[in-house]
Amino acid sequence: MVMTTNTNIAATTGTTTTEATTTAGAGAGGAGRIDFAKAAPKVFRALIGFDAAAREGLDPALVELVQIRASHLNHCAYCLHMHTNDARKAGESEDRLHMVAVWREARHFFTPREQAALALTEAVTRVADAGAPDDVYAEAAAHFDDAELGHVLALILTINTWNRVALSTGKVAGTDERR
């Protein structure tokens, strides 16, 4: 998730430009809350860089599934709205999007690799409840090489951070202003 940030990577130059456009003060309890991108621009840019690095080499569909599932678990409507829309734009089916929250009961919609990533997403997102169980980690490690697993873990960490930023600053679902 890149909040309400428009990050464009120019294919020809390899440069990245970021435009932060947030709506502080909106939402339940959001009155007077900070615009995170403006209040902590270095931190915001670092988080955008971490997010971009985490995604490197991962299947875009897998990226969105992980972000959607973590956003479900964290009750982050802002991020859930953003990532389901991003997934649709990337060609994800409505059937799969509707099944992410209940993926264990609808395994046939997801590959074993996606299931392993979703299980790891749940374990890491809920790490305070039971840690990251060895069996969940082992299943993920069976489907991803070390570099991929590192990126999946980083992706889970970034979406959990973005969820917390959005929830803490009162972001409102449907106000993503990326172009």
XYZ file of N, CA, C and O in Angstrom:
716
model
N 0.832 -1.167 0.000
C 0.000 0.000 0.000
C 0.873 1.225 0.000
O 1.845 1.271 0.723
N 0.509 2.225 -0.754
C 1.290 3.442 -0.811
C 0.399 4.622 -0.441
O 0.397 5.642 -1.074
N -0.416 4.434 0.597
C -1.324 5.479 1.077
C -1.927 6.211 -0.114
O -2.338 5.584 -1.042
N -2.010 7.533 -0.041
C -2.511 8.296 -1.169
C -1.334 8.884 -1.922
O -1.306 10.051 -2.256
N -0.394 8.057 -2.196
C 0.816 8.498 -2.862
C 0.819 8.001 -4.289
O 0.505 6.855 -4.550
N 1.160 8.849 -5.185
C 1.263 8.472 -6.580
C 2.735 8.227 -6.862
O 3.509 9.165 -6.941
N 3.109 6.963 -6.954
C 4.493 6.625 -7.233
C 4.587 6.155 -8.671
O 3.975 5.178 -9.038
N 5.325 6.876 -9.458
C 5.495 6.521 -10.859
C 6.948 6.133 -11.093
O 7.851 6.858 -10.719
N 7.139 4.996 -11.713
C 8.492 4.578 -12.054
C 8.616 4.670 -13.562
O 7.932 3.970 -14.290
N 9.448 5.578 -13.994
C 9.624 5.783 -15.427
C 10.445 4.631 -15.989
O 11.592 4.435 -15.612
N 9.841 3.868 -16.879
C 10.486 2.675 -17.431
C 11.757 3.015 -18.192
O 12.732 2.272 -18.152
N 11.744 4.137 -18.851
C 12.899 4.466 -19.670
C 14.069 5.004 -18.865
O 15.213 4.770 -19.194
N 13.772 5.722 -17.774
C 14.853 6.335 -17.019
C 15.191 5.579 -15.750
O 16.256 5.782 -15.184
N 14.246 4.752 -15.285
C 14.474 4.036 -14.045
C 14.330 4.922 -12.821
O 14.656 4.540 -11.716
N 13.794 6.140 -13.000
C 13.625 7.043 -11.868
C 12.256 6.848 -11.242
O 11.332 6.350 -11.869
N 12.140 7.248 -9.999
C 10.884 7.151 -9.279
C 10.495 8.539 -8.809
O 11.310 9.263 -8.254
N 9.246 8.909 -9.042
C 8.745 10.161 -8.506
C 7.573 9.835 -7.595
O 6.790 8.936 -7.877
N 7.461 10.573 -6.510
C 6.405 10.327 -5.551
C 5.704 11.633 -5.243
O 6.341 12.621 -4.915
N 4.380 11.603 -5.333
C 3.580 12.769 -5.010
C 2.648 12.373 -3.882
O 1.816 11.485 -4.031
N 2.779 12.983 -2.728
C 1.936 12.655 -1.593
C 0.735 13.583 -1.572
O 0.882 14.797 -1.570
N -0.448 13.011 -1.590
C -1.668 13.785 -1.523
C -2.601 13.083 -0.550
O -3.344 12.203 -0.916
N -2.553 13.488 0.720
C -3.384 12.843 1.723
C -4.493 13.777 2.157
O -4.453 14.980 1.900
N -5.487 13.196 2.800
C -6.619 13.971 3.285
C -6.710 13.820 4.788
O -7.413 12.956 5.294
N -5.972 14.627 5.502
C -5.979 14.571 6.962
C -7.297 15.098 7.487
O -7.901 15.984 6.902
N -7.711 14.543 8.606
C -8.893 15.040 9.266
C -10.162 14.353 8.831
O -11.204 14.579 9.414
N -10.139 13.509 7.834
C -11.350 12.844 7.380
C -11.569 11.575 8.167
O -10.653 10.993 8.701
N -12.804 11.158 8.217
C -13.098 9.849 8.794
C -13.477 9.891 10.250
O -13.403 10.914 10.915
N -13.915 8.743 10.744
C -14.332 8.619 12.128
C -13.157 8.928 13.036
O -12.136 8.271 12.987
N -13.296 9.951 13.839
C -12.235 10.297 14.769
C -11.020 10.912 14.097
O -10.013 11.119 14.738
N -11.095 11.209 12.810
C -9.940 11.696 12.084
C -9.716 13.195 12.179
O -8.702 13.693 11.744
N -10.669 13.919 12.772
C -10.548 15.370 12.853
C -9.242 15.757 13.539
O -8.929 15.283 14.611
N -8.476 16.574 12.866
C -7.240 17.076 13.430
C -6.081 16.102 13.382
O -5.038 16.383 13.941
N -6.233 14.984 12.744
C -5.128 14.024 12.662
C -4.113 14.486 11.627
O -4.443 15.195 10.685
N -2.888 14.057 11.807
C -1.809 14.525 10.943
C -1.896 13.952 9.540
O -2.483 12.896 9.314
N -1.302 14.673 8.648
C -1.034 14.191 7.301
C 0.346 13.565 7.410
O 1.352 14.272 7.485
N 0.402 12.242 7.500
C 1.640 11.521 7.784
C 2.743 11.856 6.789
O 3.889 12.048 7.175
N 2.408 11.941 5.516
C 3.414 12.220 4.485
C 4.062 13.587 4.696
O 5.254 13.751 4.460
N 3.280 14.548 5.150
C 3.819 15.894 5.379
C 4.489 16.012 6.740
O 5.484 16.708 6.888
N 3.946 15.328 7.739
C 4.487 15.436 9.095
C 5.817 14.708 9.250
O 6.675 15.143 10.016
N 5.970 13.605 8.538
C 7.199 12.805 8.643
C 7.652 12.375 7.248
O 7.647 11.195 6.911
N 8.048 13.345 6.412
C 8.345 13.021 5.011
C 9.485 12.020 4.824
O 9.408 11.172 3.929
N 10.521 12.081 5.640
C 11.624 11.122 5.503
C 11.151 9.711 5.832
O 11.509 8.752 5.158
N 10.370 9.590 6.872
C 9.833 8.286 7.263
C 8.903 7.772 6.171
O 8.964 6.602 5.783
N 8.045 8.644 5.661
C 7.101 8.272 4.610
C 7.845 7.778 3.370
O 7.522 6.731 2.824
N 8.874 8.525 2.954
C 9.655 8.117 1.779
C 10.386 6.790 2.031
O 10.481 5.943 1.151
N 10.891 6.619 3.254
C 11.575 5.362 3.595
C 10.595 4.189 3.531
O 10.935 3.115 3.028
N 9.379 4.405 3.996
C 8.368 3.350 3.949
C 7.982 3.032 2.508
O 7.811 1.859 2.149
N 7.897 4.038 1.665
C 7.621 3.806 0.246
C 8.753 2.986 -0.373
O 8.511 2.047 -1.134
N 9.993 3.315 -0.023
C 11.137 2.555 -0.539
C 11.122 1.119 -0.052
O 11.411 0.191 -0.823
N 10.808 0.907 1.212
C 10.713 -0.436 1.786
C 9.624 -1.229 1.075
O 9.814 -2.377 0.680
N 8.483 -0.595 0.859
C 7.363 -1.228 0.162
C 7.768 -1.643 -1.253
O 7.513 -2.771 -1.680
N 8.414 -0.740 -1.970
C 8.841 -1.036 -3.347
C 9.857 -2.176 -3.376
O 9.782 -3.071 -4.227
N 10.806 -2.152 -2.449
C 11.816 -3.215 -2.386
C 11.173 -4.561 -2.041
O 11.571 -5.595 -2.586
N 10.193 -4.556 -1.168
C 9.525 -5.791 -0.765
C 8.828 -6.461 -1.946
O 8.838 -7.690 -2.075
N 8.242 -5.678 -2.830
C 7.489 -6.197 -3.974
C 8.380 -6.777 -5.071
O 7.907 -7.559 -5.888
N 9.635 -6.363 -5.101
C 10.544 -6.765 -6.177
C 10.586 -8.264 -6.365
O 10.827 -9.017 -5.434
N 10.335 -8.682 -7.599
C 10.427 -10.095 -7.954
C 9.218 -10.935 -7.574
O 9.179 -12.118 -7.883
N 8.232 -10.344 -6.908
C 7.039 -11.106 -6.529
C 5.943 -10.930 -7.569
O 5.812 -9.865 -8.180
N 5.155 -11.963 -7.746
C 4.007 -11.924 -8.644
C 3.033 -10.845 -8.152
O 2.637 -10.864 -6.976
N 2.645 -9.898 -9.019
C 1.734 -8.829 -8.598
C 0.414 -9.347 -8.013
O -0.121 -8.727 -7.085
N -0.100 -10.456 -8.508
C -1.337 -11.016 -7.952
C -1.114 -11.460 -6.510
O -1.953 -11.207 -5.633
N 0.012 -12.096 -6.245
C 0.340 -12.531 -4.892
C 0.483 -11.322 -3.967
O -0.011 -11.334 -2.832
N 1.124 -10.276 -4.455
C 1.295 -9.052 -3.673
C -0.063 -8.531 -3.218
O -0.277 -8.237 -2.031
N -0.996 -8.428 -4.135
C -2.320 -7.892 -3.788
C -3.068 -8.822 -2.835
O -3.719 -8.358 -1.902
N -2.975 -10.144 -3.043
C -3.652 -11.072 -2.135
C -3.145 -10.915 -0.708
O -3.937 -10.898 0.248
N -1.843 -10.812 -0.545
C -1.243 -10.627 0.780
C -1.733 -9.316 1.392
O -2.144 -9.273 2.561
N -1.717 -8.253 0.618
C -2.128 -6.947 1.139
C -3.614 -6.928 1.489
O -4.011 -6.320 2.492
N -4.415 -7.592 0.690
C -5.850 -7.669 0.968
C -6.099 -8.445 2.266
O -6.861 -8.012 3.127
N -5.430 -9.602 2.410
C -5.671 -10.420 3.610
C -5.223 -9.701 4.878
O -5.947 -9.689 5.879
N -4.061 -9.087 4.872
C -3.618 -8.344 6.052
C -4.580 -7.207 6.364
O -4.905 -6.960 7.533
N -5.060 -6.528 5.336
C -6.001 -5.423 5.546
C -7.319 -5.914 6.130
O -7.921 -5.225 6.965
N -7.773 -7.106 5.715
C -8.952 -7.721 6.362
C -8.699 -7.886 7.850
O -9.503 -7.486 8.689
N -7.581 -8.530 8.164
C -7.261 -8.861 9.559
C -7.102 -7.624 10.428
O -7.454 -7.642 11.614
N -6.578 -6.560 9.853
C -6.350 -5.322 10.596
C -7.549 -4.371 10.545
O -7.484 -3.277 11.109
N -8.605 -4.777 9.856
C -9.818 -3.950 9.729
C -9.504 -2.593 9.119
O -10.046 -1.571 9.535
N -8.631 -2.595 8.130
C -8.241 -1.352 7.471
C -9.034 -1.202 6.173
O -8.623 -1.687 5.114
N -10.159 -0.531 6.261
C -11.026 -0.343 5.104
C -10.338 0.455 4.001
O -10.521 0.178 2.815
N -9.537 1.440 4.392
C -8.834 2.262 3.414
C -7.944 1.393 2.523
O -8.018 1.445 1.294
N -7.105 0.566 3.150
C -6.173 -0.281 2.397
C -6.911 -1.388 1.659
O -6.544 -1.739 0.537
N -7.939 -1.936 2.275
C -8.719 -2.987 1.620
C -9.354 -2.459 0.337
O -9.283 -3.105 -0.717
N -9.924 -1.285 0.401
C -10.520 -0.671 -0.790
C -9.456 -0.443 -1.863
O -9.643 -0.781 -3.037
N -8.317 0.104 -1.451
C -7.241 0.399 -2.396
C -6.734 -0.877 -3.081
O -6.603 -0.929 -4.301
N -6.468 -1.910 -2.291
C -5.841 -3.101 -2.862
C -6.803 -3.996 -3.620
O -6.385 -4.654 -4.572
N -8.073 -3.999 -3.264
C -9.021 -4.749 -4.097
C -9.182 -4.048 -5.442
O -9.249 -4.708 -6.479
N -9.192 -2.724 -5.436
C -9.250 -1.993 -6.710
C -7.992 -2.221 -7.541
O -8.080 -2.432 -8.757
N -6.823 -2.178 -6.889
C -5.572 -2.432 -7.610
C -5.574 -3.840 -8.205
O -5.133 -4.052 -9.338
N -6.069 -4.808 -7.445
C -6.117 -6.195 -7.927
C -7.045 -6.320 -9.132
O -6.720 -7.004 -10.106
N -8.191 -5.660 -9.073
C -9.122 -5.687 -10.218
C -8.456 -5.094 -11.464
O -8.554 -5.660 -12.548
N -7.808 -3.959 -11.275
C -7.133 -3.305 -12.405
C -6.054 -4.200 -12.997
O -5.772 -4.126 -14.184
N -5.451 -5.044 -12.155
C -4.399 -5.956 -12.617
C -4.984 -7.243 -13.186
O -4.233 -8.138 -13.578
N -6.318 -7.351 -13.232
C -6.960 -8.506 -13.848
C -7.412 -9.593 -12.892
O -7.819 -10.667 -13.336
N -7.359 -9.341 -11.592
C -7.802 -10.344 -10.625
C -9.308 -10.557 -10.754
O -10.058 -9.610 -10.994
N -9.737 -11.808 -10.596
C -11.166 -12.127 -10.740
C -11.940 -11.754 -9.480
O -11.413 -11.794 -8.365
N -13.200 -11.406 -9.682
C -14.085 -11.095 -8.557
C -14.232 -12.314 -7.645
O -14.266 -12.170 -6.429
N -14.300 -13.507 -8.232
C -14.433 -14.720 -7.420
C -13.297 -14.824 -6.411
O -13.531 -15.064 -5.224
N -12.076 -14.654 -6.874
C -10.930 -14.774 -5.966
C -10.930 -13.646 -4.932
O -10.657 -13.891 -3.757
N -11.264 -12.444 -5.351
C -11.299 -11.329 -4.404
C -12.312 -11.584 -3.288
O -12.049 -11.281 -2.126
N -13.450 -12.149 -3.641
C -14.475 -12.436 -2.631
C -14.064 -13.569 -1.697
O -14.569 -13.659 -0.582
N -13.157 -14.406 -2.132
C -12.771 -15.576 -1.346
C -11.532 -15.368 -0.471
O -11.220 -16.209 0.363
N -10.839 -14.238 -0.620
C -9.604 -14.032 0.143
C -9.851 -14.149 1.643
O -9.085 -14.791 2.358
N -10.918 -13.561 2.134
C -11.186 -13.582 3.581
C -11.472 -14.987 4.104
O -11.263 -15.258 5.283
N -11.925 -15.868 3.225
C -12.273 -17.240 3.634
C -11.471 -18.254 2.819
O -11.948 -19.330 2.498
N -10.240 -17.913 2.529
C -9.423 -18.728 1.628
C -9.267 -20.156 2.111
O -9.180 -21.075 1.295
N -9.252 -20.390 3.406
C -9.101 -21.763 3.916
C -10.296 -22.626 3.538
O -10.159 -23.827 3.336
N -11.460 -22.020 3.452
C -12.671 -22.745 3.076
C -12.848 -22.792 1.559
O -13.756 -23.470 1.061
N -12.026 -22.074 0.837
C -12.142 -21.993 -0.628
C -10.764 -22.170 -1.256
O -10.383 -21.443 -2.176
N -10.026 -23.138 -0.778
C -8.644 -23.348 -1.227
C -8.527 -23.530 -2.738
O -7.519 -23.158 -3.330
N -9.551 -24.104 -3.346
C -9.472 -24.371 -4.787
C -9.373 -23.098 -5.628
O -9.037 -23.156 -6.797
N -9.622 -21.940 -5.028
C -9.460 -20.676 -5.744
C -8.008 -20.204 -5.767
O -7.665 -19.301 -6.525
N -7.173 -20.804 -4.912
C -5.808 -20.319 -4.741
C -4.797 -21.444 -4.920
O -5.045 -22.578 -4.534
N -3.652 -21.095 -5.488
C -2.594 -22.071 -5.679
C -1.989 -22.431 -4.319
O -2.125 -21.653 -3.351
N -1.300 -23.558 -4.221
C -0.623 -23.886 -2.954
C 0.360 -22.790 -2.519
O 0.481 -22.497 -1.321
N 1.020 -22.173 -3.456
C 1.952 -21.077 -3.160
C 1.204 -19.884 -2.552
O 1.649 -19.289 -1.565
N 0.073 -19.523 -3.146
C -0.736 -18.422 -2.614
C -1.281 -18.768 -1.234
O -1.298 -17.918 -0.329
N -1.704 -20.012 -1.050
C -2.206 -20.451 0.255
C -1.107 -20.325 1.317
O -1.370 -19.874 2.440
N 0.106 -20.713 0.977
C 1.219 -20.604 1.920
C 1.482 -19.143 2.276
O 1.735 -18.816 3.446
N 1.416 -18.266 1.285
C 1.628 -16.837 1.539
C 0.502 -16.259 2.393
O 0.746 -15.439 3.295
N -0.726 -16.680 2.142
C -1.858 -16.193 2.935
C -1.759 -16.679 4.383
O -2.024 -15.916 5.323
N -1.360 -17.938 4.572
C -1.184 -18.463 5.933
C -0.082 -17.700 6.663
O -0.228 -17.357 7.852
N 1.022 -17.424 5.974
C 2.113 -16.666 6.583
C 1.666 -15.241 6.892
O 2.014 -14.688 7.946
N 0.879 -14.658 6.012
C 0.335 -13.316 6.246
C -0.468 -13.295 7.536
O -0.320 -12.386 8.364
N -1.316 -14.291 7.706
C -2.128 -14.356 8.924
C -1.250 -14.518 10.165
O -1.466 -13.850 11.177
N -0.267 -15.404 10.100
C 0.599 -15.651 11.257
C 1.395 -14.408 11.641
O 1.471 -14.051 12.819
N 1.973 -13.731 10.648
C 2.787 -12.561 10.938
C 1.912 -11.390 11.377
O 2.267 -10.649 12.301
N 0.758 -11.224 10.758
C -0.156 -10.140 11.146
C -0.650 -10.337 12.576
O -0.794 -9.380 13.324
N -0.876 -11.578 12.957
C -1.362 -11.899 14.304
C -0.232 -12.435 15.191
O -0.485 -13.220 16.097
N 0.970 -12.026 14.960
C 2.142 -12.568 15.653
C 2.010 -12.492 17.169
O 2.511 -13.357 17.882
N 1.323 -11.505 17.683
C 1.161 -11.378 19.132
C 0.294 -12.491 19.713
O 0.407 -12.816 20.887
N -0.552 -13.095 18.891
C -1.450 -14.160 19.365
C -0.732 -15.484 19.576
O -0.967 -16.165 20.564
N 0.100 -15.875 18.624
C 0.715 -17.213 18.697
C 2.103 -17.271 18.090
O 2.584 -18.352 17.768
N 2.725 -16.139 17.899
C 4.022 -16.142 17.233
C 3.838 -16.494 15.765
O 2.751 -16.363 15.210
N 4.890 -16.941 15.135
C 4.832 -17.422 13.752
C 5.102 -18.924 13.828
O 6.267 -19.334 13.912
N 4.049 -19.735 13.824
C 4.221 -21.178 14.014
C 5.182 -21.808 13.011
O 5.215 -21.441 11.835
N 5.962 -22.773 13.499
C 6.945 -23.456 12.670
C 6.320 -24.103 11.441
O 6.902 -24.049 10.354
N 5.129 -24.711 11.586
C 4.510 -25.381 10.446
C 4.102 -24.398 9.358
O 4.246 -24.676 8.168
N 3.632 -23.222 9.753
C 3.248 -22.193 8.773
C 4.496 -21.692 8.050
O 4.505 -21.558 6.823
N 5.551 -21.431 8.807
C 6.808 -20.971 8.211
C 7.381 -22.036 7.273
O 7.797 -21.728 6.155
N 7.369 -23.282 7.717
C 7.909 -24.373 6.894
C 7.132 -24.519 5.590
O 7.730 -24.756 4.533
N 5.827 -24.383 5.645
C 5.011 -24.475 4.424
C 5.362 -23.343 3.464
O 5.507 -23.560 2.264
N 5.524 -22.149 3.989
C 5.914 -21.023 3.127
C 7.305 -21.267 2.548
O 7.535 -21.049 1.351
N 8.223 -21.748 3.369
C 9.591 -22.013 2.906
C 9.623 -23.107 1.841
O 10.524 -23.110 0.993
N 8.650 -23.986 1.843
C 8.573 -25.039 0.832
C 8.129 -24.490 -0.526
O 8.376 -25.110 -1.562
N 7.488 -23.333 -0.530
C 6.960 -22.762 -1.775
C 7.757 -21.568 -2.301
O 7.554 -21.143 -3.436
N 8.631 -21.022 -1.466
C 9.409 -19.842 -1.857
C 10.877 -20.093 -1.541
O 11.199 -20.637 -0.477
N 11.775 -19.674 -2.444
C 13.198 -19.768 -2.101
C 13.493 -18.686 -1.064
O 12.630 -17.862 -0.735
N 14.694 -18.680 -0.517
C 15.026 -17.764 0.576
C 14.803 -16.301 0.201
O 14.265 -15.529 1.000
N 15.231 -15.919 -0.991
C 15.068 -14.523 -1.414
C 13.588 -14.170 -1.537
O 13.152 -13.107 -1.062
N 12.811 -15.045 -2.158
C 11.371 -14.791 -2.291
C 10.707 -14.724 -0.917
O 9.871 -13.848 -0.675
N 11.071 -15.648 -0.040
C 10.488 -15.667 1.295
C 10.821 -14.378 2.044
O 9.962 -13.814 2.738
N 12.031 -13.899 1.880
C 12.404 -12.622 2.488
C 11.538 -11.487 1.979
O 11.101 -10.618 2.741
N 11.252 -11.503 0.676
C 10.404 -10.464 0.087
C 8.961 -10.601 0.548
O 8.295 -9.591 0.803
N 8.466 -11.828 0.649
C 7.095 -12.036 1.143
C 6.984 -11.526 2.578
O 6.030 -10.818 2.923
N 7.957 -11.866 3.417
C 7.950 -11.368 4.797
C 7.995 -9.840 4.825
O 7.249 -9.205 5.584
N 8.852 -9.247 4.016
C 8.943 -7.785 3.965
C 7.619 -7.179 3.495
O 7.173 -6.153 4.025
N 6.976 -7.805 2.524
C 5.677 -7.329 2.042
C 4.643 -7.359 3.169
O 3.876 -6.403 3.351
N 4.627 -8.444 3.927
C 3.692 -8.557 5.047
C 3.981 -7.471 6.083
O 3.053 -6.846 6.623
N 5.253 -7.221 6.339
C 5.617 -6.171 7.295
C 5.184 -4.795 6.797
O 4.683 -3.974 7.570
N 5.369 -4.527 5.503
C 5.005 -3.199 4.992
C 3.502 -2.990 5.009
O 3.048 -1.920 5.416
N 2.713 -3.988 4.596
C 1.262 -3.757 4.590
C 0.748 -3.596 6.007
O -0.143 -2.786 6.268
N 1.323 -4.329 6.960
C 0.907 -4.134 8.348
C 1.253 -2.730 8.824
O 0.482 -2.105 9.556
N 2.390 -2.205 8.398
C 2.757 -0.829 8.749
C 1.802 0.158 8.096
O 1.295 1.076 8.747
N 1.543 -0.022 6.793
C 0.618 0.885 6.095
C -0.768 0.843 6.735
O -1.424 1.888 6.874
N -1.232 -0.364 7.110
C -2.540 -0.462 7.777
C -2.550 0.387 9.036
O -3.509 1.121 9.311
N -1.485 0.310 9.812
C -1.414 1.058 11.057
C -1.320 2.566 10.814
O -1.899 3.362 11.560
N -0.632 2.960 9.780
C -0.586 4.382 9.434
C -1.982 4.857 9.042
O -2.458 5.896 9.529
N -2.650 4.113 8.172
C -3.982 4.515 7.708
C -4.983 4.574 8.860
O -5.764 5.533 8.975
N -4.964 3.566 9.712
C -5.897 3.540 10.844
C -5.592 4.650 11.848
O -6.505 5.301 12.371
N -4.327 4.873 12.119
C -3.925 5.887 13.103
C -4.213 7.308 12.648
O -4.442 8.190 13.474
N -4.155 7.531 11.347
C -4.363 8.887 10.830
C -5.773 9.101 10.291
O -6.058 10.149 9.712
N -6.651 8.124 10.483
C -8.056 8.302 10.117
C -8.344 8.307 8.630
O -9.262 8.994 8.184
N -7.569 7.546 7.851
C -7.813 7.487 6.407
C -9.191 6.884 6.139
O -9.624 5.974 6.841
N -9.862 7.376 5.123
C -11.219 6.965 4.789
C -11.215 6.140 3.504
O -10.634 6.558 2.495
N -11.861 4.983 3.558
C -11.951 4.121 2.369
C -12.558 4.912 1.213
O -13.516 5.659 1.396
N -11.970 4.724 0.038
C -12.480 5.383 -1.163
C -11.856 6.737 -1.433
O -12.230 7.392 -2.406
N -10.903 7.163 -0.610
C -10.283 8.470 -0.822
C -8.859 8.358 -1.365
O -8.107 9.337 -1.298
N -8.500 7.193 -1.898
C -7.183 7.016 -2.517
C -7.113 7.932 -3.728
O -7.931 7.837 -4.638
N -6.141 8.816 -3.717
C -6.053 9.831 -4.774
C -4.937 9.575 -5.781
O -4.552 10.476 -6.513
N -4.420 8.326 -5.794
C -3.374 8.032 -6.771
C -3.967 8.158 -8.175
O -5.129 7.870 -8.393
N -3.111 8.496 -9.118
C -3.582 8.594 -10.504
C -3.174 7.378 -11.255
O -2.265 6.715 -11.033
